[in-house]
Amino acid sequence: MKKRYTYIFFLFGIFVLANAMQLLSSCNGNKAEGVAIDSLIAHADSVVSVDTSKMPGGKYGAAVKYGRELMLHTAYYIGPDGINGHYTGNKMNCTNCHRDAGARPYAFNLVRAFRDYPQYRAREGRILSLAERINNCVMRPNLGRPLPLDSKEMISIMAYLKFLSDSTQIDAKTKGLKNMLVELPDHAASPENGEKLYIEHCQRCHAANGEGKMRFDQVTYKYPPVWGLLAYRPGSSMHRVVKLAQWLKGNMPYDKTTPGKPFLTDAEALDIAAFVNDDKIHKRPAAKTTKEEDYPNHEEKAIDYDKGPFKDPFSEQQHKYGPYKPIIDYWEGKGITPAI
């Protein structure tokens, strides 16, 4: 009886081994399809993530690591008192908006940046290279001057963005590549209510005057400014109420929000964004040149961009604070998907 069971188990083992070999053979026979299927299974409905411990070595790896350092400590390296150059005009860091050096979900995530550029940008009305888009950030929210295209800093930032792209597996269902969506109400966002919410949730870090808190060594900010002459300027993505609200929902307050689990409601995020971006009560730095024109093709303007002229019947006030649904309905009625 014992020998009989041993023989049965032996036959079962051969059967399992044969099926396993057949499966491996079929995977190797169509390797690309197998990888794609594995990727979909492993990453479907997942949140984007980056393992920075797997950075490459050698000279290329050194550029990648320096690029990440530039993202995290922009002011230290290339700020007004930077040790490697003076390119940015304030002491903010790239990671203030692109949190965790662009790796954090729902925080202007940069994992796709190297793949997505060159890209047509409605704000500029033309196709931008990745280097131009990087300089766009250096000049607008960081109030700086362009990095030379062949500089160590530009090449290192691009190397880091390539690392982000190469080291992550993402697909259409991967979460966190874009900021969180906010439900747009039927009424305008309220700067008045936003002020109350700012005092309750934001003032402890960004200060009553909105100008943030400097780090002890004065090199950069512990908490960056949200308005004032050293904050981001008009025309920056953060200066749009809906865009800022999407970011706030996914990231603030920093100690009460985790990726994908917001603390603020959609309406609260919109009201805080309306207060922070209220140019009637808060000063902001002006553009360095009067020749700059955002959205030269007026029909391509984002719905929350508040400077005319517009190719729709809505006022600057409504474009800035809403209600946004009538603007959306107007453009969809013309067969155009409005930018949000």
Tab-separated table of C-alpha atoms in Angstrom:
chain	number	residue	atom	x	y	z
A	1	MET	CA	0.000	0.000	0.000
A	2	LYS	CA	2.858	2.407	0.903
A	3	LYS	CA	4.612	1.753	-2.444
A	4	ARG	CA	1.340	2.391	-4.273
A	5	TYR	CA	0.960	5.892	-2.730
A	6	THR	CA	4.599	6.657	-3.465
A	7	TYR	CA	4.047	5.758	-7.102
A	8	ILE	CA	0.925	7.973	-7.302
A	9	PHE	CA	2.788	10.955	-5.804
A	10	PHE	CA	5.631	10.347	-8.271
A	11	LEU	CA	3.228	10.471	-11.243
A	12	PHE	CA	1.583	13.620	-9.846
A	13	GLY	CA	4.979	15.293	-9.546
A	14	ILE	CA	5.789	14.523	-13.186
A	15	PHE	CA	2.422	15.977	-14.239
A	16	VAL	CA	3.025	19.243	-12.327
A	17	LEU	CA	6.578	19.552	-13.707
A	18	ALA	CA	5.407	18.984	-17.276
A	19	ASN	CA	2.735	21.660	-17.000
A	20	ALA	CA	5.179	24.103	-15.451
A	21	MET	CA	7.654	23.564	-18.315
A	22	GLN	CA	4.883	24.052	-20.854
A	23	LEU	CA	3.883	27.310	-19.199
A	24	LEU	CA	7.465	28.560	-19.174
A	25	SER	CA	7.882	27.560	-22.793
A	26	SER	CA	4.763	29.461	-23.837
A	27	CYS	CA	5.913	32.554	-21.927
A	28	ASN	CA	9.328	32.468	-23.571
A	29	GLY	CA	7.725	31.934	-26.946
A	30	ASN	CA	5.869	35.246	-26.607
A	31	LYS	CA	8.026	37.140	-24.166
A	32	ALA	CA	6.684	40.611	-24.942
A	33	GLU	CA	3.103	39.502	-24.396
A	34	GLY	CA	4.071	37.724	-21.177
A	35	VAL	CA	5.779	40.826	-19.806
A	36	ALA	CA	2.818	42.991	-20.719
A	37	ILE	CA	0.397	40.616	-18.991
A	38	ASP	CA	2.616	40.373	-15.911
A	39	SER	CA	2.837	44.163	-15.822
A	40	LEU	CA	-0.918	44.565	-16.013
A	41	ILE	CA	-1.440	42.018	-13.241
A	42	ALA	CA	1.247	43.503	-11.014
A	43	HIS	CA	0.412	47.167	-11.554
A	44	ALA	CA	-3.300	47.290	-12.282
A	45	ASP	CA	-4.992	49.760	-9.956
A	46	SER	CA	-1.677	50.344	-8.136
A	47	VAL	CA	-0.142	53.604	-6.941
A	48	VAL	CA	2.962	54.900	-8.679
A	49	SER	CA	6.130	54.324	-6.664
A	50	VAL	CA	9.881	54.740	-7.117
A	51	ASP	CA	12.695	52.823	-5.429
A	52	THR	CA	15.476	55.403	-5.182
A	53	SER	CA	17.808	52.824	-3.631
A	54	LYS	CA	18.231	51.334	-7.123
A	55	MET	CA	19.970	54.298	-8.702
A	56	PRO	CA	22.687	53.343	-11.183
A	57	GLY	CA	26.397	53.593	-10.472
A	58	GLY	CA	29.249	55.151	-12.401
A	59	LYS	CA	29.323	58.591	-13.989
A	60	TYR	CA	25.755	58.345	-15.235
A	61	GLY	CA	24.620	57.359	-11.749
A	62	ALA	CA	26.439	60.377	-10.331
A	63	ALA	CA	24.445	62.626	-12.678
A	64	VAL	CA	21.188	60.932	-11.633
A	65	LYS	CA	21.993	61.428	-7.959
A	66	TYR	CA	22.950	65.062	-8.465
A	67	GLY	CA	19.739	65.608	-10.402
A	68	ARG	CA	17.760	64.308	-7.437
A	69	GLU	CA	19.760	66.524	-5.110
A	70	LEU	CA	18.883	69.508	-7.281
A	71	MET	CA	15.207	68.626	-7.013
A	72	LEU	CA	15.381	68.315	-3.232
A	73	HIS	CA	17.804	71.159	-2.458
A	74	THR	CA	17.420	73.555	-5.372
A	75	ALA	CA	18.157	76.702	-3.389
A	76	TYR	CA	21.325	75.258	-1.841
A	77	TYR	CA	22.851	74.411	-5.231
A	78	ILE	CA	21.488	77.002	-7.668
A	79	GLY	CA	19.494	79.492	-5.592
A	80	PRO	CA	20.305	83.166	-4.986
A	81	ASP	CA	23.246	82.086	-2.821
A	82	GLY	CA	23.784	78.714	-4.524
A	83	ILE	CA	27.131	76.966	-4.263
A	84	ASN	CA	27.032	75.838	-7.920
A	85	GLY	CA	25.429	78.854	-9.562
A	86	HIS	CA	22.753	81.490	-9.111
A	87	TYR	CA	19.822	80.544	-11.296
A	88	THR	CA	16.661	80.620	-9.175
A	89	GLY	CA	15.502	83.951	-7.829
A	90	ASN	CA	13.926	82.729	-4.608
A	91	LYS	CA	14.826	80.071	-2.049
A	92	MET	CA	12.143	77.576	-2.917
A	93	ASN	CA	12.962	74.009	-3.985
A	94	CYS	CA	11.489	71.936	-6.810
A	95	THR	CA	10.277	69.417	-4.243
A	96	ASN	CA	7.982	72.055	-2.708
A	97	CYS	CA	5.565	71.321	-5.568
A	98	HIS	CA	6.941	68.072	-7.026
A	99	ARG	CA	7.042	66.387	-3.628
A	100	ASP	CA	9.661	63.741	-2.841
A	101	ALA	CA	11.680	64.999	-5.806
A	102	GLY	CA	8.839	64.217	-8.196
A	103	ALA	CA	8.278	60.675	-6.957
A	104	ARG	CA	5.291	61.240	-4.664
A	105	PRO	CA	1.826	60.300	-6.009
A	106	TYR	CA	-0.706	63.089	-6.599
A	107	ALA	CA	1.939	65.821	-6.241
A	108	PHE	CA	2.869	66.929	-9.766
A	109	ASN	CA	4.440	63.499	-10.166
A	110	LEU	CA	7.300	63.420	-12.680
A	111	VAL	CA	7.579	59.719	-13.444
A	112	ARG	CA	6.212	60.199	-16.972
A	113	ALA	CA	8.023	63.475	-17.744
A	114	PHE	CA	10.877	61.923	-19.727
A	115	ARG	CA	8.405	59.922	-21.827
A	116	ASP	CA	5.903	62.728	-22.351
A	117	TYR	CA	8.232	65.348	-23.833
A	118	PRO	CA	8.506	66.885	-26.394
A	119	GLN	CA	4.883	67.896	-25.857
A	120	TYR	CA	2.507	70.552	-27.120
A	121	ARG	CA	1.812	73.097	-24.365
A	122	ALA	CA	-1.247	75.314	-24.719
A	123	ARG	CA	0.184	77.863	-22.297
A	124	GLU	CA	3.086	78.521	-24.655
A	125	GLY	CA	1.142	77.650	-27.794
A	126	ARG	CA	3.933	75.456	-29.149
A	127	ILE	CA	5.792	72.188	-28.665
A	128	LEU	CA	8.248	72.277	-25.769
A	129	SER	CA	11.254	70.058	-25.245
A	130	LEU	CA	11.854	68.565	-21.809
A	131	ALA	CA	14.722	71.012	-21.228
A	132	GLU	CA	12.433	73.951	-22.066
A	133	ARG	CA	9.812	72.630	-19.651
A	134	ILE	CA	12.417	72.346	-16.882
A	135	ASN	CA	13.489	75.936	-17.502
A	136	ASN	CA	9.850	76.939	-17.495
A	137	CYS	CA	9.713	75.878	-13.837
A	138	VAL	CA	13.049	77.512	-13.052
A	139	MET	CA	11.788	80.832	-14.407
A	140	ARG	CA	8.159	80.909	-13.223
A	141	PRO	CA	7.636	79.513	-9.705
A	142	ASN	CA	11.336	79.898	-8.906
A	143	LEU	CA	11.661	83.404	-10.408
A	144	GLY	CA	14.929	82.496	-12.100
A	145	ARG	CA	16.847	82.561	-15.342
A	146	PRO	CA	17.210	79.575	-17.703
A	147	LEU	CA	19.732	76.849	-17.041
A	148	PRO	CA	22.145	76.491	-19.995
A	149	LEU	CA	21.094	73.461	-22.030
A	150	ASP	CA	24.558	71.910	-21.788
A	151	SER	CA	25.068	72.694	-18.095
A	152	LYS	CA	25.786	69.998	-15.551
A	153	GLU	CA	22.584	70.954	-13.767
A	154	MET	CA	20.290	70.629	-16.783
A	155	ILE	CA	21.837	67.336	-17.865
A	156	SER	CA	21.633	65.964	-14.313
A	157	ILE	CA	17.975	66.881	-13.884
A	158	MET	CA	17.179	65.200	-17.190
A	159	ALA	CA	19.217	62.127	-16.173
A	160	TYR	CA	17.216	61.921	-12.951
A	161	LEU	CA	13.924	62.200	-14.825
A	162	LYS	CA	15.093	59.421	-17.146
A	163	PHE	CA	15.839	57.294	-14.082
A	164	LEU	CA	12.308	57.897	-12.794
A	165	SER	CA	10.934	56.828	-16.160
A	166	ASP	CA	13.178	53.766	-16.500
A	167	SER	CA	12.731	52.496	-12.950
A	168	THR	CA	8.946	52.412	-12.778
A	169	GLN	CA	6.360	50.198	-14.423
A	170	ILE	CA	3.120	52.030	-15.016
A	171	ASP	CA	0.025	51.590	-17.100
A	172	ALA	CA	-3.271	53.315	-17.703
A	173	LYS	CA	-4.624	52.242	-14.302
A	174	THR	CA	-1.673	53.402	-12.246
A	175	LYS	CA	-2.832	55.972	-9.716
A	176	GLY	CA	-1.040	59.105	-8.631
A	177	LEU	CA	0.513	60.134	-11.948
A	178	LYS	CA	-1.708	63.208	-11.975
A	179	ASN	CA	-3.034	65.345	-9.156
A	180	MET	CA	-6.288	64.358	-7.497
A	181	LEU	CA	-9.467	65.504	-9.201
A	182	VAL	CA	-11.855	67.852	-7.433
A	183	GLU	CA	-15.593	67.946	-7.928
A	184	LEU	CA	-16.486	71.372	-9.258
A	185	PRO	CA	-19.502	72.889	-7.447
A	186	ASP	CA	-22.334	74.925	-8.951
A	187	HIS	CA	-21.121	78.034	-7.140
A	188	ALA	CA	-17.923	80.069	-7.170
A	189	ALA	CA	-15.020	79.296	-4.844
A	190	SER	CA	-14.979	81.590	-1.808
A	191	PRO	CA	-11.784	83.451	-0.842
A	192	GLU	CA	-13.596	84.608	2.305
A	193	ASN	CA	-14.220	81.069	3.507
A	194	GLY	CA	-10.763	80.124	2.259
A	195	GLU	CA	-9.220	82.660	4.616
A	196	LYS	CA	-10.906	80.990	7.591
A	197	LEU	CA	-9.705	77.586	6.430
A	198	TYR	CA	-6.197	78.918	5.835
A	199	ILE	CA	-6.030	80.202	9.419
A	200	GLU	CA	-7.271	76.833	10.671
A	201	HIS	CA	-5.120	74.500	8.575
A	202	CYS	CA	-2.286	76.379	6.865
A	203	GLN	CA	-1.164	79.368	8.908
A	204	ARG	CA	0.807	77.311	11.452
A	205	CYS	CA	3.334	76.459	8.706
A	206	HIS	CA	3.028	79.121	6.007
A	207	ALA	CA	2.554	82.029	8.450
A	208	ALA	CA	-0.177	84.635	8.744
A	209	ASN	CA	1.460	86.732	6.025
A	210	GLY	CA	1.733	83.737	3.694
A	211	GLU	CA	5.479	84.148	3.340
A	212	GLY	CA	6.420	80.807	4.865
A	213	LYS	CA	9.104	79.979	7.415
A	214	MET	CA	12.803	79.950	6.656
A	215	ARG	CA	15.012	77.117	7.799
A	216	PHE	CA	17.356	77.872	10.695
A	217	ASP	CA	20.351	78.324	8.350
A	218	GLN	CA	18.474	80.712	6.024
A	219	VAL	CA	19.474	78.620	2.983
A	220	THR	CA	15.935	77.651	2.100
A	221	TYR	CA	12.428	77.381	3.494
A	222	LYS	CA	11.183	74.895	6.028
A	223	TYR	CA	7.721	75.798	4.735
A	224	PRO	CA	7.643	77.717	1.421
A	225	PRO	CA	5.777	80.975	0.781
A	226	VAL	CA	2.331	80.753	-0.773
A	227	TRP	CA	2.123	84.441	-1.673
A	228	GLY	CA	4.393	87.465	-1.501
A	229	LEU	CA	7.168	88.741	-3.741
A	230	LEU	CA	9.253	85.571	-3.306
A	231	ALA	CA	6.454	83.086	-4.003
A	232	TYR	CA	5.361	81.660	-7.363
A	233	ARG	CA	4.236	84.292	-9.820
A	234	PRO	CA	1.089	84.618	-11.947
A	235	GLY	CA	1.179	82.243	-14.891
A	236	SER	CA	2.544	79.416	-12.752
A	237	SER	CA	0.372	76.302	-12.565
A	238	MET	CA	-0.128	76.827	-8.825
A	239	HIS	CA	-1.683	80.238	-9.545
A	240	ARG	CA	-4.715	78.560	-11.098
A	241	VAL	CA	-7.443	77.918	-8.512
A	242	VAL	CA	-8.551	74.485	-9.742
A	243	LYS	CA	-4.985	73.291	-10.315
A	244	LEU	CA	-3.905	74.398	-6.836
A	245	ALA	CA	-7.023	72.843	-5.287
A	246	GLN	CA	-6.201	69.497	-6.891
A	247	TRP	CA	-2.712	69.649	-5.396
A	248	LEU	CA	-3.963	70.764	-1.975
A	249	LYS	CA	-6.466	67.928	-1.830
A	250	GLY	CA	-3.745	65.335	-2.339
A	251	ASN	CA	-1.069	66.900	-0.145
A	252	MET	CA	-2.221	69.290	2.560
A	253	PRO	CA	-2.111	69.593	5.502
A	254	TYR	CA	1.117	67.639	5.058
A	255	ASP	CA	0.781	65.829	8.409
A	256	LYS	CA	-2.884	64.903	7.988
A	257	THR	CA	-2.910	63.668	4.394
A	258	THR	CA	-1.437	60.479	2.966
A	259	PRO	CA	-1.259	59.590	-0.751
A	260	GLY	CA	-4.765	58.928	-1.998
A	261	LYS	CA	-6.373	59.779	1.355
A	262	PRO	CA	-7.184	63.505	1.474
A	263	PHE	CA	-8.040	65.487	4.577
A	264	LEU	CA	-9.612	68.511	2.921
A	265	THR	CA	-12.921	68.250	1.108
A	266	ASP	CA	-13.060	69.332	-2.525
A	267	ALA	CA	-14.934	72.512	-1.595
A	268	GLU	CA	-12.417	73.353	1.147
A	269	ALA	CA	-9.467	72.856	-1.207
A	270	LEU	CA	-11.087	75.159	-3.777
A	271	ASP	CA	-11.802	77.863	-1.194
A	272	ILE	CA	-8.253	77.787	0.201
A	273	ALA	CA	-6.866	77.977	-3.345
A	274	ALA	CA	-9.157	80.940	-4.046
A	275	PHE	CA	-7.878	82.769	-0.966
A	276	VAL	CA	-4.205	82.011	-1.562
A	277	ASN	CA	-4.465	83.132	-5.194
A	278	ASP	CA	-6.539	86.244	-4.519
A	279	ASP	CA	-4.365	88.904	-6.160
A	280	LYS	CA	-6.563	91.686	-4.812
A	281	ILE	CA	-5.217	91.114	-1.308
A	282	HIS	CA	-1.930	89.267	-1.921
A	283	LYS	CA	1.096	90.556	-3.803
A	284	ARG	CA	2.988	88.389	-6.246
A	285	PRO	CA	6.112	88.895	-8.354
A	286	ALA	CA	5.490	90.173	-11.865
A	287	ALA	CA	6.745	88.595	-15.079
A	288	LYS	CA	10.254	89.705	-16.007
A	289	THR	CA	9.250	90.656	-19.520
A	290	THR	CA	6.184	92.319	-20.995
A	291	LYS	CA	6.584	90.232	-24.166
A	292	GLU	CA	5.441	87.065	-22.437
A	293	GLU	CA	2.012	85.888	-23.560
A	294	ASP	CA	0.299	82.887	-22.036
A	295	TYR	CA	-2.194	80.915	-24.133
A	296	PRO	CA	-1.680	82.767	-27.433
A	297	ASN	CA	-4.444	80.587	-28.885
A	298	HIS	CA	-7.270	81.900	-26.757
A	299	GLU	CA	-9.592	78.947	-27.279
A	300	GLU	CA	-7.004	76.731	-25.567
A	301	LYS	CA	-6.957	78.610	-22.266
A	302	ALA	CA	-7.496	76.555	-19.117
A	303	ILE	CA	-10.913	77.248	-17.623
A	304	ASP	CA	-9.356	78.657	-14.422
A	305	TYR	CA	-6.836	80.909	-16.185
A	306	ASP	CA	-8.044	84.395	-15.323
A	307	LYS	CA	-6.426	86.743	-17.815
A	308	GLY	CA	-8.307	87.674	-20.989
A	309	PRO	CA	-9.003	87.962	-23.766
A	310	PHE	CA	-11.231	84.894	-23.931
A	311	LYS	CA	-13.102	83.289	-26.778
A	312	ASP	CA	-16.100	82.698	-24.567
A	313	PRO	CA	-18.614	85.053	-22.904
A	314	PHE	CA	-17.360	84.594	-19.329
A	315	SER	CA	-15.601	87.191	-17.188
A	316	GLU	CA	-12.118	87.093	-15.686
A	317	GLN	CA	-13.797	86.810	-12.269
A	318	GLN	CA	-15.700	83.674	-13.289
A	319	HIS	CA	-12.683	82.137	-14.980
A	320	LYS	CA	-10.704	82.612	-11.781
A	321	TYR	CA	-13.194	81.534	-9.099
A	322	GLY	CA	-16.023	79.816	-10.971
A	323	PRO	CA	-18.631	78.565	-11.194
A	324	TYR	CA	-16.759	76.537	-13.787
A	325	LYS	CA	-19.494	74.227	-15.065
A	326	PRO	CA	-21.055	76.842	-17.405
A	327	ILE	CA	-17.610	77.394	-18.957
A	328	ILE	CA	-17.161	73.645	-19.422
A	329	ASP	CA	-20.658	73.296	-20.903
A	330	TYR	CA	-20.003	76.165	-23.329
A	331	TRP	CA	-16.864	74.605	-24.782
A	332	GLU	CA	-18.233	71.063	-24.819
A	333	GLY	CA	-21.199	72.449	-26.735
A	334	LYS	CA	-18.740	73.517	-29.407
A	335	GLY	CA	-17.188	70.061	-29.521
A	336	ILE	CA	-14.062	71.153	-27.612
A	337	THR	CA	-12.821	69.513	-24.416
A	338	PRO	CA	-11.811	72.377	-22.135
A	339	ALA	CA	-8.505	72.251	-20.269
A	340	ILE	CA	-8.801	71.832	-16.501
